[in-house]
Each structure stands twice: as C-alpha cells, then as structure tokens.
Short mmCIF file of C-alpha atoms (C1' of nucleotides) in Angstrom, two decimals:
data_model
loop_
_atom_site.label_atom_id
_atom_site.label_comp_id
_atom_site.label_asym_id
_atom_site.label_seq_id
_atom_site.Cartn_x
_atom_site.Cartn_y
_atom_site.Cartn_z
CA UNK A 1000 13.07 4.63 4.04
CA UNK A 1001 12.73 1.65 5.99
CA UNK A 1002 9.11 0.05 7.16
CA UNK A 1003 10.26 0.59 11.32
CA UNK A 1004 11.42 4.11 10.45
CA UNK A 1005 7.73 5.02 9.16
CA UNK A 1006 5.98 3.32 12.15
CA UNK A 1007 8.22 5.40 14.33
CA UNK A 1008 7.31 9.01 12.55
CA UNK A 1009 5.61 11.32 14.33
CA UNK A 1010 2.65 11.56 12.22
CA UNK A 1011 -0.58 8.98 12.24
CA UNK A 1012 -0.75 8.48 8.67
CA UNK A 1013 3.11 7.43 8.31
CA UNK A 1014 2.05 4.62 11.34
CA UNK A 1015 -0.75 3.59 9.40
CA UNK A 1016 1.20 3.03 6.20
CA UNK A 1017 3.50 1.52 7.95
CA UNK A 1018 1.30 -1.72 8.68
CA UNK A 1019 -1.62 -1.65 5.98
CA UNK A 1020 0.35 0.50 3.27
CA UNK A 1021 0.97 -2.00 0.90
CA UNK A 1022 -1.11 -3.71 -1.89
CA UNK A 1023 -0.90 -7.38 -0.79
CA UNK A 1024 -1.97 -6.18 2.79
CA UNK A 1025 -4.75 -4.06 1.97
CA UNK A 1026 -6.15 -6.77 -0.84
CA UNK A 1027 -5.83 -9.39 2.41
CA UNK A 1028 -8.23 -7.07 4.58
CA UNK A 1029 -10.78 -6.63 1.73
CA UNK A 1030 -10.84 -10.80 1.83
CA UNK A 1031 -11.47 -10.47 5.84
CA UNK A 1032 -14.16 -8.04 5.72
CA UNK A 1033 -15.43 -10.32 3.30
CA UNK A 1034 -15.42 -12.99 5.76
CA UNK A 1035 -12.31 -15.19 4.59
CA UNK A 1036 -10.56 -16.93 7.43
CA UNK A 1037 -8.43 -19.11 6.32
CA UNK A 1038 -5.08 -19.36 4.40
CA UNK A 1039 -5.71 -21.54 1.49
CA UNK A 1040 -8.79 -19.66 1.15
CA UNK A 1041 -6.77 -16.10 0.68
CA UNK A 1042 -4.11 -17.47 -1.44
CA UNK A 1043 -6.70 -18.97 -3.94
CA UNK A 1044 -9.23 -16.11 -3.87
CA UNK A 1045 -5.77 -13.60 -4.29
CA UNK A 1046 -3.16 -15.71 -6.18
CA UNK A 1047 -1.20 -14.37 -3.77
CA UNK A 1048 2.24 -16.71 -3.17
CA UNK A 1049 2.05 -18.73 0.05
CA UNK A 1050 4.99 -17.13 1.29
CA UNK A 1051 4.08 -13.55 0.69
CA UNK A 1052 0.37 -14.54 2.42
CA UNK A 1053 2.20 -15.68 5.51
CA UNK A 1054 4.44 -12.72 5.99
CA UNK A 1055 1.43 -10.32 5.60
CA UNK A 1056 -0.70 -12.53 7.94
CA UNK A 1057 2.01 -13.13 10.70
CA UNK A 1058 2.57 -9.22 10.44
CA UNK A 1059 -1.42 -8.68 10.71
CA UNK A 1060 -1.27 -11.06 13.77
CA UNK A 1061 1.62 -8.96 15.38
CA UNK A 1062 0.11 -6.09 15.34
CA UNK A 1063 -3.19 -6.89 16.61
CA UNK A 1064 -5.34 -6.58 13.39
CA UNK A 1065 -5.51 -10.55 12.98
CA UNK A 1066 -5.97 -13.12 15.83
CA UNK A 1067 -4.78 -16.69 15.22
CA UNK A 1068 -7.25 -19.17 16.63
CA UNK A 1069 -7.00 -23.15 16.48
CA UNK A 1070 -10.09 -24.05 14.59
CA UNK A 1071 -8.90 -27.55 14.58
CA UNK A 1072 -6.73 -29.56 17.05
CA UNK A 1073 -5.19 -32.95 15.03
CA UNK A 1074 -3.81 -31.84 12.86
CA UNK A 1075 -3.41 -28.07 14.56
CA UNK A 1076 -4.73 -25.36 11.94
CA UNK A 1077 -5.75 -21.95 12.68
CA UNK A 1078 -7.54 -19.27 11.12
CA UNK A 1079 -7.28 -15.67 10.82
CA UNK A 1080 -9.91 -12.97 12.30
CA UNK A 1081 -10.11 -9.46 12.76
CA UNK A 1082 -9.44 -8.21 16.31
CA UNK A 1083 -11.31 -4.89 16.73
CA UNK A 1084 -8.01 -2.99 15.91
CA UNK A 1085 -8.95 -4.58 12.66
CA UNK A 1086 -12.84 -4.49 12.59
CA UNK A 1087 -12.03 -0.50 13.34
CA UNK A 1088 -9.68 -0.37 9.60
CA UNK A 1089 -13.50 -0.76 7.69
CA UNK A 1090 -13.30 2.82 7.21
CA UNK A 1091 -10.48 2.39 5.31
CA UNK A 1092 -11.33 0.36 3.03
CA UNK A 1093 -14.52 1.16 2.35
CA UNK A 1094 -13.04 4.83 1.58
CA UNK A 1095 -10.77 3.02 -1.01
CA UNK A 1096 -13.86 1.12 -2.37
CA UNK A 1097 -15.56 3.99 -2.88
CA UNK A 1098 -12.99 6.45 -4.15
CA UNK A 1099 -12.51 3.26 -7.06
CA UNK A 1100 -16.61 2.89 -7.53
CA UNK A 1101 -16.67 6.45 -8.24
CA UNK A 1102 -13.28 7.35 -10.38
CA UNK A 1103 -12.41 3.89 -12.31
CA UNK A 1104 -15.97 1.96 -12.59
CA UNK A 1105 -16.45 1.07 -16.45
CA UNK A 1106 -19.38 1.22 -18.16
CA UNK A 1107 -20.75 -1.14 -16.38
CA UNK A 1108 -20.59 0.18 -13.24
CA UNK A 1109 -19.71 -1.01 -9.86
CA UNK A 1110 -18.42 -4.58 -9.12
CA UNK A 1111 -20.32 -4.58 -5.80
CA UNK A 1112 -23.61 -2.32 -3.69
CA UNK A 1113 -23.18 -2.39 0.10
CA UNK A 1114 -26.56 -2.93 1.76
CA UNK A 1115 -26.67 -1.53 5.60
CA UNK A 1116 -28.61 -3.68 7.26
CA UNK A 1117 -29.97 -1.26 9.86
CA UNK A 1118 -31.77 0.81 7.61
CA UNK A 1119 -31.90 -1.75 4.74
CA UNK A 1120 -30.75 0.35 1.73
CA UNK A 1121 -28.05 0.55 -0.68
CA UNK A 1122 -25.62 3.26 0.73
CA UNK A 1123 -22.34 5.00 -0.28
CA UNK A 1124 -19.97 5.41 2.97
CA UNK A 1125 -19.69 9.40 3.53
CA UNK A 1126 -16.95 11.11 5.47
CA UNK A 1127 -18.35 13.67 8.23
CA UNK A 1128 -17.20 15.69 10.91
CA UNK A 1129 -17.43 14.34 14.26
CA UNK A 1130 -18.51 17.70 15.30
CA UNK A 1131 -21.09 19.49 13.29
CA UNK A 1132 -22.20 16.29 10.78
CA UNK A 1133 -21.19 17.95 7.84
CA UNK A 1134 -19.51 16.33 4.65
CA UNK A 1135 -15.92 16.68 5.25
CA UNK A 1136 -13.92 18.53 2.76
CA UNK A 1137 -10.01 19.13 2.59
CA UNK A 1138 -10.23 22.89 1.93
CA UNK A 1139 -12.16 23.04 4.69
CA UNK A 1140 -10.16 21.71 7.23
CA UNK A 1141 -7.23 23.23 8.77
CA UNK A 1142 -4.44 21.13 10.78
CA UNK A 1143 -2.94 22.50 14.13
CA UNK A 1144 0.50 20.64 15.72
CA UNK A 1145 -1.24 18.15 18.45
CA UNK A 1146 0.80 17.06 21.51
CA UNK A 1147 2.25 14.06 19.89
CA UNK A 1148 4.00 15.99 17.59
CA UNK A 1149 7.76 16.36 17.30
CA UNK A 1150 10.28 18.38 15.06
CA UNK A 1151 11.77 17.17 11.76
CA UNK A 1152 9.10 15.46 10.80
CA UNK A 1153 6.41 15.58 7.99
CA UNK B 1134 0.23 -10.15 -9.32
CA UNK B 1135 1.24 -7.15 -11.41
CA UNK B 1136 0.35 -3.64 -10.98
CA UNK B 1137 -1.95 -4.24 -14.34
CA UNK B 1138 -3.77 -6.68 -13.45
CA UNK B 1139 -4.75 -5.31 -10.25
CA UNK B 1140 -5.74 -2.13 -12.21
CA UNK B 1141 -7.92 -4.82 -14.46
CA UNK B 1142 -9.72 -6.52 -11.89
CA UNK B 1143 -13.81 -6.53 -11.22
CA UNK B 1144 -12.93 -4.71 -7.71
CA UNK B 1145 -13.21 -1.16 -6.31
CA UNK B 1146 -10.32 -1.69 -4.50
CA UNK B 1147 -8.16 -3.83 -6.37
CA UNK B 1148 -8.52 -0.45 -8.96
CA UNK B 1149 -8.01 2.14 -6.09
CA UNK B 1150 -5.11 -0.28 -4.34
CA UNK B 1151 -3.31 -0.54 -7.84
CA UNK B 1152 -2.90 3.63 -7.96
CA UNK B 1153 -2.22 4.84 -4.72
CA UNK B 1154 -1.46 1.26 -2.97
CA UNK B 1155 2.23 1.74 -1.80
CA UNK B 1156 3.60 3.71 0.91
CA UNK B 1157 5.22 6.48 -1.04
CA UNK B 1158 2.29 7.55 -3.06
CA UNK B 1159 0.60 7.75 0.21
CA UNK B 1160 2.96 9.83 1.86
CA UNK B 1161 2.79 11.79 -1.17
CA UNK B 1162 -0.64 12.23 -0.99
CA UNK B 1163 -0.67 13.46 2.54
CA UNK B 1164 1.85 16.13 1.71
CA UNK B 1165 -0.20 16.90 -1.11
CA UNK B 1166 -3.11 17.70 1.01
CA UNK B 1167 -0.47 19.75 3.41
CA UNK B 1168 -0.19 22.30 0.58
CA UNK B 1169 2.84 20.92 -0.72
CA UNK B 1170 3.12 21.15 -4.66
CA UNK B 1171 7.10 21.30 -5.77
CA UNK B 1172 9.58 18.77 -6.82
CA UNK B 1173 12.12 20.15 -4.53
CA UNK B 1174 9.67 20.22 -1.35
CA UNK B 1175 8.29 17.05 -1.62
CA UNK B 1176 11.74 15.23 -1.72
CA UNK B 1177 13.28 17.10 1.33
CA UNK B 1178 10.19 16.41 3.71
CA UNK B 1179 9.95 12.72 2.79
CA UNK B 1180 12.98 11.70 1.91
CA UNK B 1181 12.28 9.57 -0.54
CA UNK B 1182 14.50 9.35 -3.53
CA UNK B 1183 14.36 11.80 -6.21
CA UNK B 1184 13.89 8.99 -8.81
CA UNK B 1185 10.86 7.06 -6.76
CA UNK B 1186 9.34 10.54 -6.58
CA UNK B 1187 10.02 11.44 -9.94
CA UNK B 1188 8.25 7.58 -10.89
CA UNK B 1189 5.43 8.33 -8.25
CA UNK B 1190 4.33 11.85 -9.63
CA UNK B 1191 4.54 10.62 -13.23
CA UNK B 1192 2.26 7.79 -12.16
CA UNK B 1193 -0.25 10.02 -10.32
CA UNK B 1194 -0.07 12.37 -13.22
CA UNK B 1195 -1.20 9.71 -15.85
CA UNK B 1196 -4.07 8.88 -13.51
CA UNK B 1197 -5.25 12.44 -12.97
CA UNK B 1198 -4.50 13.00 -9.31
CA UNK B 1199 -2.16 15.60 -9.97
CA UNK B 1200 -2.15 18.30 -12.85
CA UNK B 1201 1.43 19.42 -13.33
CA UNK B 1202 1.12 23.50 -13.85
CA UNK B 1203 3.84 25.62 -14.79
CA UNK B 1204 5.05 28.37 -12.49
CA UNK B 1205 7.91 29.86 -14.03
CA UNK B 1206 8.51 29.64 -17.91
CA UNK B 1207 12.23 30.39 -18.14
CA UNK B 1208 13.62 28.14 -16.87
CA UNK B 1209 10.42 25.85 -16.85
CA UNK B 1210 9.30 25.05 -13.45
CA UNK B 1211 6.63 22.53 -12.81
CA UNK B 1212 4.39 22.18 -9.89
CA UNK B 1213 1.95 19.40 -8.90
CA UNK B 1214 -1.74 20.02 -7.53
CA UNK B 1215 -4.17 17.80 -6.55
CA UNK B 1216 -7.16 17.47 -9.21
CA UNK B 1217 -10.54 16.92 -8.37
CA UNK B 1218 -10.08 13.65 -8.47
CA UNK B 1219 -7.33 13.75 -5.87
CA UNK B 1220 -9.13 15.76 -3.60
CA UNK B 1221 -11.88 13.24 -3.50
CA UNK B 1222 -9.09 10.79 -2.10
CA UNK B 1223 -9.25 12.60 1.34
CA UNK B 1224 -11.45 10.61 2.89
CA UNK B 1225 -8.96 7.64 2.37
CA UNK B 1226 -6.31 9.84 3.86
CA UNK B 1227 -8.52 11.33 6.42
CA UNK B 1228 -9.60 7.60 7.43
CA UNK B 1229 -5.83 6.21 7.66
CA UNK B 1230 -4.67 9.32 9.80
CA UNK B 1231 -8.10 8.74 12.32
CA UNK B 1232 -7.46 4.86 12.48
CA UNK B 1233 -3.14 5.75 13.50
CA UNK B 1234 -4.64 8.52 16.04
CA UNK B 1235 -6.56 6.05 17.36
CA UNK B 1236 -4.73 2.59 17.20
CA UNK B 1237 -0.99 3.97 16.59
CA UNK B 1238 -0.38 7.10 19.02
CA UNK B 1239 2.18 6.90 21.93
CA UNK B 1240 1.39 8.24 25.15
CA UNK B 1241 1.55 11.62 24.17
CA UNK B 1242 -1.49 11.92 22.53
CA UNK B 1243 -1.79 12.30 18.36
CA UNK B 1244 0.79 14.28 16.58
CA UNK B 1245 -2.01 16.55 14.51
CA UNK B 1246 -4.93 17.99 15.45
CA UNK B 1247 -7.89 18.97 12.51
CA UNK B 1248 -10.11 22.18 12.73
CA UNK B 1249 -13.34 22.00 10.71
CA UNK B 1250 -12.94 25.67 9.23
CA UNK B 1251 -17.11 25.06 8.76
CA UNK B 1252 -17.86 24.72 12.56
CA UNK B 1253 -15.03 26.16 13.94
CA UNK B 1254 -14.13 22.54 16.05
CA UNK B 1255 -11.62 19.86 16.57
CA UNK B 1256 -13.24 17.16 14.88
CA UNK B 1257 -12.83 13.84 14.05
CA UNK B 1258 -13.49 11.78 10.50
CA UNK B 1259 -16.50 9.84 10.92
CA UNK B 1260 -17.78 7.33 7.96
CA UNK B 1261 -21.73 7.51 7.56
CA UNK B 1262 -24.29 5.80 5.34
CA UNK B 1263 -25.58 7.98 2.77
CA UNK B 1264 -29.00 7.50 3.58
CA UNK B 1265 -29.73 6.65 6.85
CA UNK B 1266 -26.03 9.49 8.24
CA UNK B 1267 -25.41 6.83 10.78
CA UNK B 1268 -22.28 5.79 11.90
CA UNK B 1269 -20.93 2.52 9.63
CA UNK B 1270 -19.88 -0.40 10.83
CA UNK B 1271 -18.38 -3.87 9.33
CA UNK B 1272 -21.03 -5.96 10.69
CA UNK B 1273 -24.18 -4.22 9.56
CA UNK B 1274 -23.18 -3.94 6.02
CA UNK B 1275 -24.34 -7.22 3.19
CA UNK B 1276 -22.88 -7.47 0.07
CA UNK B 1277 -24.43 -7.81 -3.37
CA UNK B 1278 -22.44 -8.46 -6.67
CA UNK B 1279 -23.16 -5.30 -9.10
CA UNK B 1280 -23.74 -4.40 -12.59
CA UNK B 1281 -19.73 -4.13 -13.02
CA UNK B 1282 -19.09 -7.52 -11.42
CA UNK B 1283 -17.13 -9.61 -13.28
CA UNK B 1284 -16.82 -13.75 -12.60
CA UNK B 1285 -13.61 -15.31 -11.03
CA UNK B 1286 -12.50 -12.40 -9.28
CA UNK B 1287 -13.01 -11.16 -6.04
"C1'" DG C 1146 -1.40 -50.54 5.20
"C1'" DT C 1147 -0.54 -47.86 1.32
"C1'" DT C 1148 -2.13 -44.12 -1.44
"C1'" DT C 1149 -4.52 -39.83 -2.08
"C1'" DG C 1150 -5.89 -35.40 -0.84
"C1'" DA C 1151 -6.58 -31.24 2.14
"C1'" DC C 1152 -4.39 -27.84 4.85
"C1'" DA C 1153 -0.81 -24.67 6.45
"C1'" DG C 1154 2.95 -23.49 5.87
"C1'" DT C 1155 8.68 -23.22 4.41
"C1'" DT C 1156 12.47 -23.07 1.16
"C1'" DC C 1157 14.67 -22.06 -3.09
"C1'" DT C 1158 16.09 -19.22 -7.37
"C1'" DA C 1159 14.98 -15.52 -10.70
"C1'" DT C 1160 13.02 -11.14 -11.47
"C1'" DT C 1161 11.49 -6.64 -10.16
"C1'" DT C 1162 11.57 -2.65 -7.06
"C1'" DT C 1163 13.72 0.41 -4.11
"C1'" DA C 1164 17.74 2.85 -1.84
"C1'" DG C 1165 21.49 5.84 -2.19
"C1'" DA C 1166 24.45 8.56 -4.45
"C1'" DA C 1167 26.17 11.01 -8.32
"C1'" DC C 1168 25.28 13.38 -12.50
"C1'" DT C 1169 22.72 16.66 -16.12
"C1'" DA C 1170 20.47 20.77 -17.63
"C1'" DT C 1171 18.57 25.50 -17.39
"C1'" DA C 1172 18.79 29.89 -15.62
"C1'" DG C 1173 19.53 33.92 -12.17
"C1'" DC C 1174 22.85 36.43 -9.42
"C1'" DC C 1175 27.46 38.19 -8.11
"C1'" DG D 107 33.30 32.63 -14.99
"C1'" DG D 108 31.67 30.56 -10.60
"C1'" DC D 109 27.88 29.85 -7.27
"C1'" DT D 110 23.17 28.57 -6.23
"C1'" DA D 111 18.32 26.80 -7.01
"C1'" DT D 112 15.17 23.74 -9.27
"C1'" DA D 113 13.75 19.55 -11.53
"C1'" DG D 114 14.88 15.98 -12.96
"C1'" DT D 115 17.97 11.32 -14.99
"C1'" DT D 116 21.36 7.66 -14.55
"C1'" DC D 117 23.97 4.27 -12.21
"C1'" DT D 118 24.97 0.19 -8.84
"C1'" DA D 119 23.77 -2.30 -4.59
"C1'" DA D 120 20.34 -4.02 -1.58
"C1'" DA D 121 15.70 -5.54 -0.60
"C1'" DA D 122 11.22 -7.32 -1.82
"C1'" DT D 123 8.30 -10.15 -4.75
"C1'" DA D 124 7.08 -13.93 -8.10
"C1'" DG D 125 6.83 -18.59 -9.09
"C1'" DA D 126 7.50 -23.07 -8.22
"C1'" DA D 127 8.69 -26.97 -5.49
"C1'" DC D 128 9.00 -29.02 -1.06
"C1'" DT D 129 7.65 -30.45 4.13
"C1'" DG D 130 4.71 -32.31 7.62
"C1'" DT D 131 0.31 -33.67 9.75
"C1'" DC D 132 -3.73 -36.05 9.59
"C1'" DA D 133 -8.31 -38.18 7.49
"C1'" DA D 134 -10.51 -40.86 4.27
"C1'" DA D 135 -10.36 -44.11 0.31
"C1'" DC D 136 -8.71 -48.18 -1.77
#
DNA sequence: GTTTGACAGTTCTATTTTAGAACTATAGCC
DNA sequence: GGCTATAGTTCTAAAATAGAACTGTCAAAC
C-alpha cells in the first residue's frame, strides 16, 4: 500500500495515518508541542537526518499542520508552527504519552507530569464521551456506517 | 534512529511511537478493535502483505497487545485478541479517527459513526484532565521533567 | 577583506524496509 | 487422490531511511 492510497480510504483513521502515521512525524509533533520551531533545533534535539526532517516538515506544511513563517529576512529563514489543524493533533499525542507513562515507565517512573494550568494540578489526559461524560471504553462502543462511507473498504 | 533506541529513550512517546508507530500496526490495531482476530481476515481487509502482517503480529505479540489463542487444535489455528494492554490503546485510536473526522472528511460527511452503548448516543472522543474533567488543550498544559527523566533526551 | 560560524537546507551512496508474488504445511471434504 | 481453507515462510524488486558531505547566505571576528 501506497501513502496516497491510505489518505484516499474511506475510513478517518487510514487519513490520519496517512499524514502523522509514521515515527519520525509523530517524534517531530512531540518537539512542536514542546515549543520547537526551528530546523536545526529538531534535527539536534531528534538526531533526525536533515533530509528526512525536511521531507516530514515540507509534508507537515502541505497539509496544513505546520505554517512556514520568515522569522528573519537577510538571510531568509523560517520557522515551523502549528496551524490549528495541528494545535487540534494534542489529543493524539498526549493519548500516546499516556498509553507509554502507563504500560512501559521503568521503575522510575514517568519521564515527564503535565501541569494544566487552569486548574493548576498534575493531570492524566482521559478519553470521554462527548455525550454523557463518561470514560470511554471500546466494548462499550458500537460503530454504525456514517455517510462518508463507501464499499470495499476497511 | 533505530527501532531500539526509540524503545530506550527517557520519553512516553518515543516508547509508545517505537511499538505501534508505523502505519500497518495502526491499521492493525483498528481492525483489531473492529472484532477482527484471524490471520486470514486481517490480510484480506488490509491488504497488507502476509509477511509484514506476519512481522507486525509477532511484534505486537512480544509486547503484549495481542495474546495469540488457539481455536482449533488439529490443524492448529491461531487467533489474535487484544490484551488489556491493547485495549487501553483505544484512546490513541479513538483520538486519530476524531482528528481524520474532523480535519480529513470529504464532503460527505465521516465514513463511521460511534454509539456509546452506555448512553445510548452518537458521541464523540473528547480528551479531559483527570482532575478538573475539562476539556484539554495544548496551551494550558506546563511541563515538568519526572522521576523517570533521563538527561540528553527529549 | 578574509576567515569563521550559524542556519537551512540539498545531494550522494549504502543499508534497511516494504511490496508483490510464489511457495510450504496441515487437515477436512468429496 | 484432488480440491479447498488457514496460517504462515521464502524469494526478488522497489522504496524508504541512515549517514555523511556539500551548498549558499549572511553576520561577526580577526
């Protein structure tokens, strides 16, 4: 399977995959949400190659997850920033930090605590239903076909 | 970077990224949650190659996502089901299908609709903070480094 | 005015992963 | 014996990634 055949299934997890579903990607969005900017800054803090960073950035940027703004005129240099397409992926990752904080933490424990600022504690990110408030639970939820569904596909 | 030393590093999601960080395994996860458990099925509805999936179940096997149970014993016959430990990876599923619904969907509207068996609605995943239940967001949530946190890494 | 260093990339070759197809093995059914 | 179903393994070709070196612009230092 190719990457443009996934963004093209008819099924919203297959599109997501298909532009944050691989490692170098989703490692470049923790660095964002972390407030990194700029590309010497992710290939240092990631040991990422330059030419893998700029692939995944210029792919971030084209679809709307990454702006590129001038920060500097002479010489011309830009850095990177979540768009709200982006901003809007932080339940995503924070679902991947916790499912790791909770099922491959050493002894130690947890390489970072999350503070929310609003009510000023240290918080784990929970998973409810829009409707009632309740934890959400995969045996307890049942999928129907929705109207952007079409055949022959998963 | 190498799949081990992402597994290695002082991060949450560096540890969660290096399991089920790769667009197969999370296609197989979703199909997972769909009820699907056998060899046979699993190949047919993705597509992917019998030797990928055959590398991706051992894989999430080994990390105790799946169990693989026995359902016939001549000739043996193998099925995979999600642990405990897999089913607490919905929410990263749940939050990757919510952010294509809502960022990825063509005009006609999302391809799958979820009923919350609990309530009896068509919800939508939200992400709360354990303690105060309100919605998260990327900009009201501060960092700290943790017992687990390592130096030089991010 | 030449050198040094920072920044943001691009280009190149070698290695690793993935795709695609064919093959193996066990057993039930006709 | 020949056909089908299931759950894989093995093989070669194509694609992606790693690792290192290179390019170009400009500012500041010597």
């Amino acid at each position: 399977m190719k990457w443009d055949t996934l963004e093209e299934e008819s099924c919203s997890l297959s599109r997501t995959v298909a532009v944050v579903g691989d490692r170098w990607t989703l490692l470049i969005l923790r660095e964002c949400f972390l407030r990194v900017r700029r590309f010497e800054a992710f290939q240092s803090s990631l040991q990422i190659t330059r030419h893998l960073l700029s692939e995944r950035l210029k792919k971030l940027v084209r679809f709307g997850i990454l702006r590129r703004v001038p920060y500097s005129e002479t010489p011309k240099r830009y850095e990177y920033i979540l768009t709200q397409k982006g901003l809007d992926l932080y339940p995503v990752i924070m679902a991947m930090v916790h499912w790791g904080d909770t099922h491959m933490s050493d002894e130690r424990g947890r390489p970072l605590l999350h503070e929310h600022k609003s009510c000023g504690k240290l918080f784990d990110p929970v998973m409810v239903c829009s409707e009632c408030g309740e934890p959400l639970h995969a045996k307890q939820v049942h999928v129907h076909p929705g109207p952007g569904r079409m055949e022959a596909t998963g």
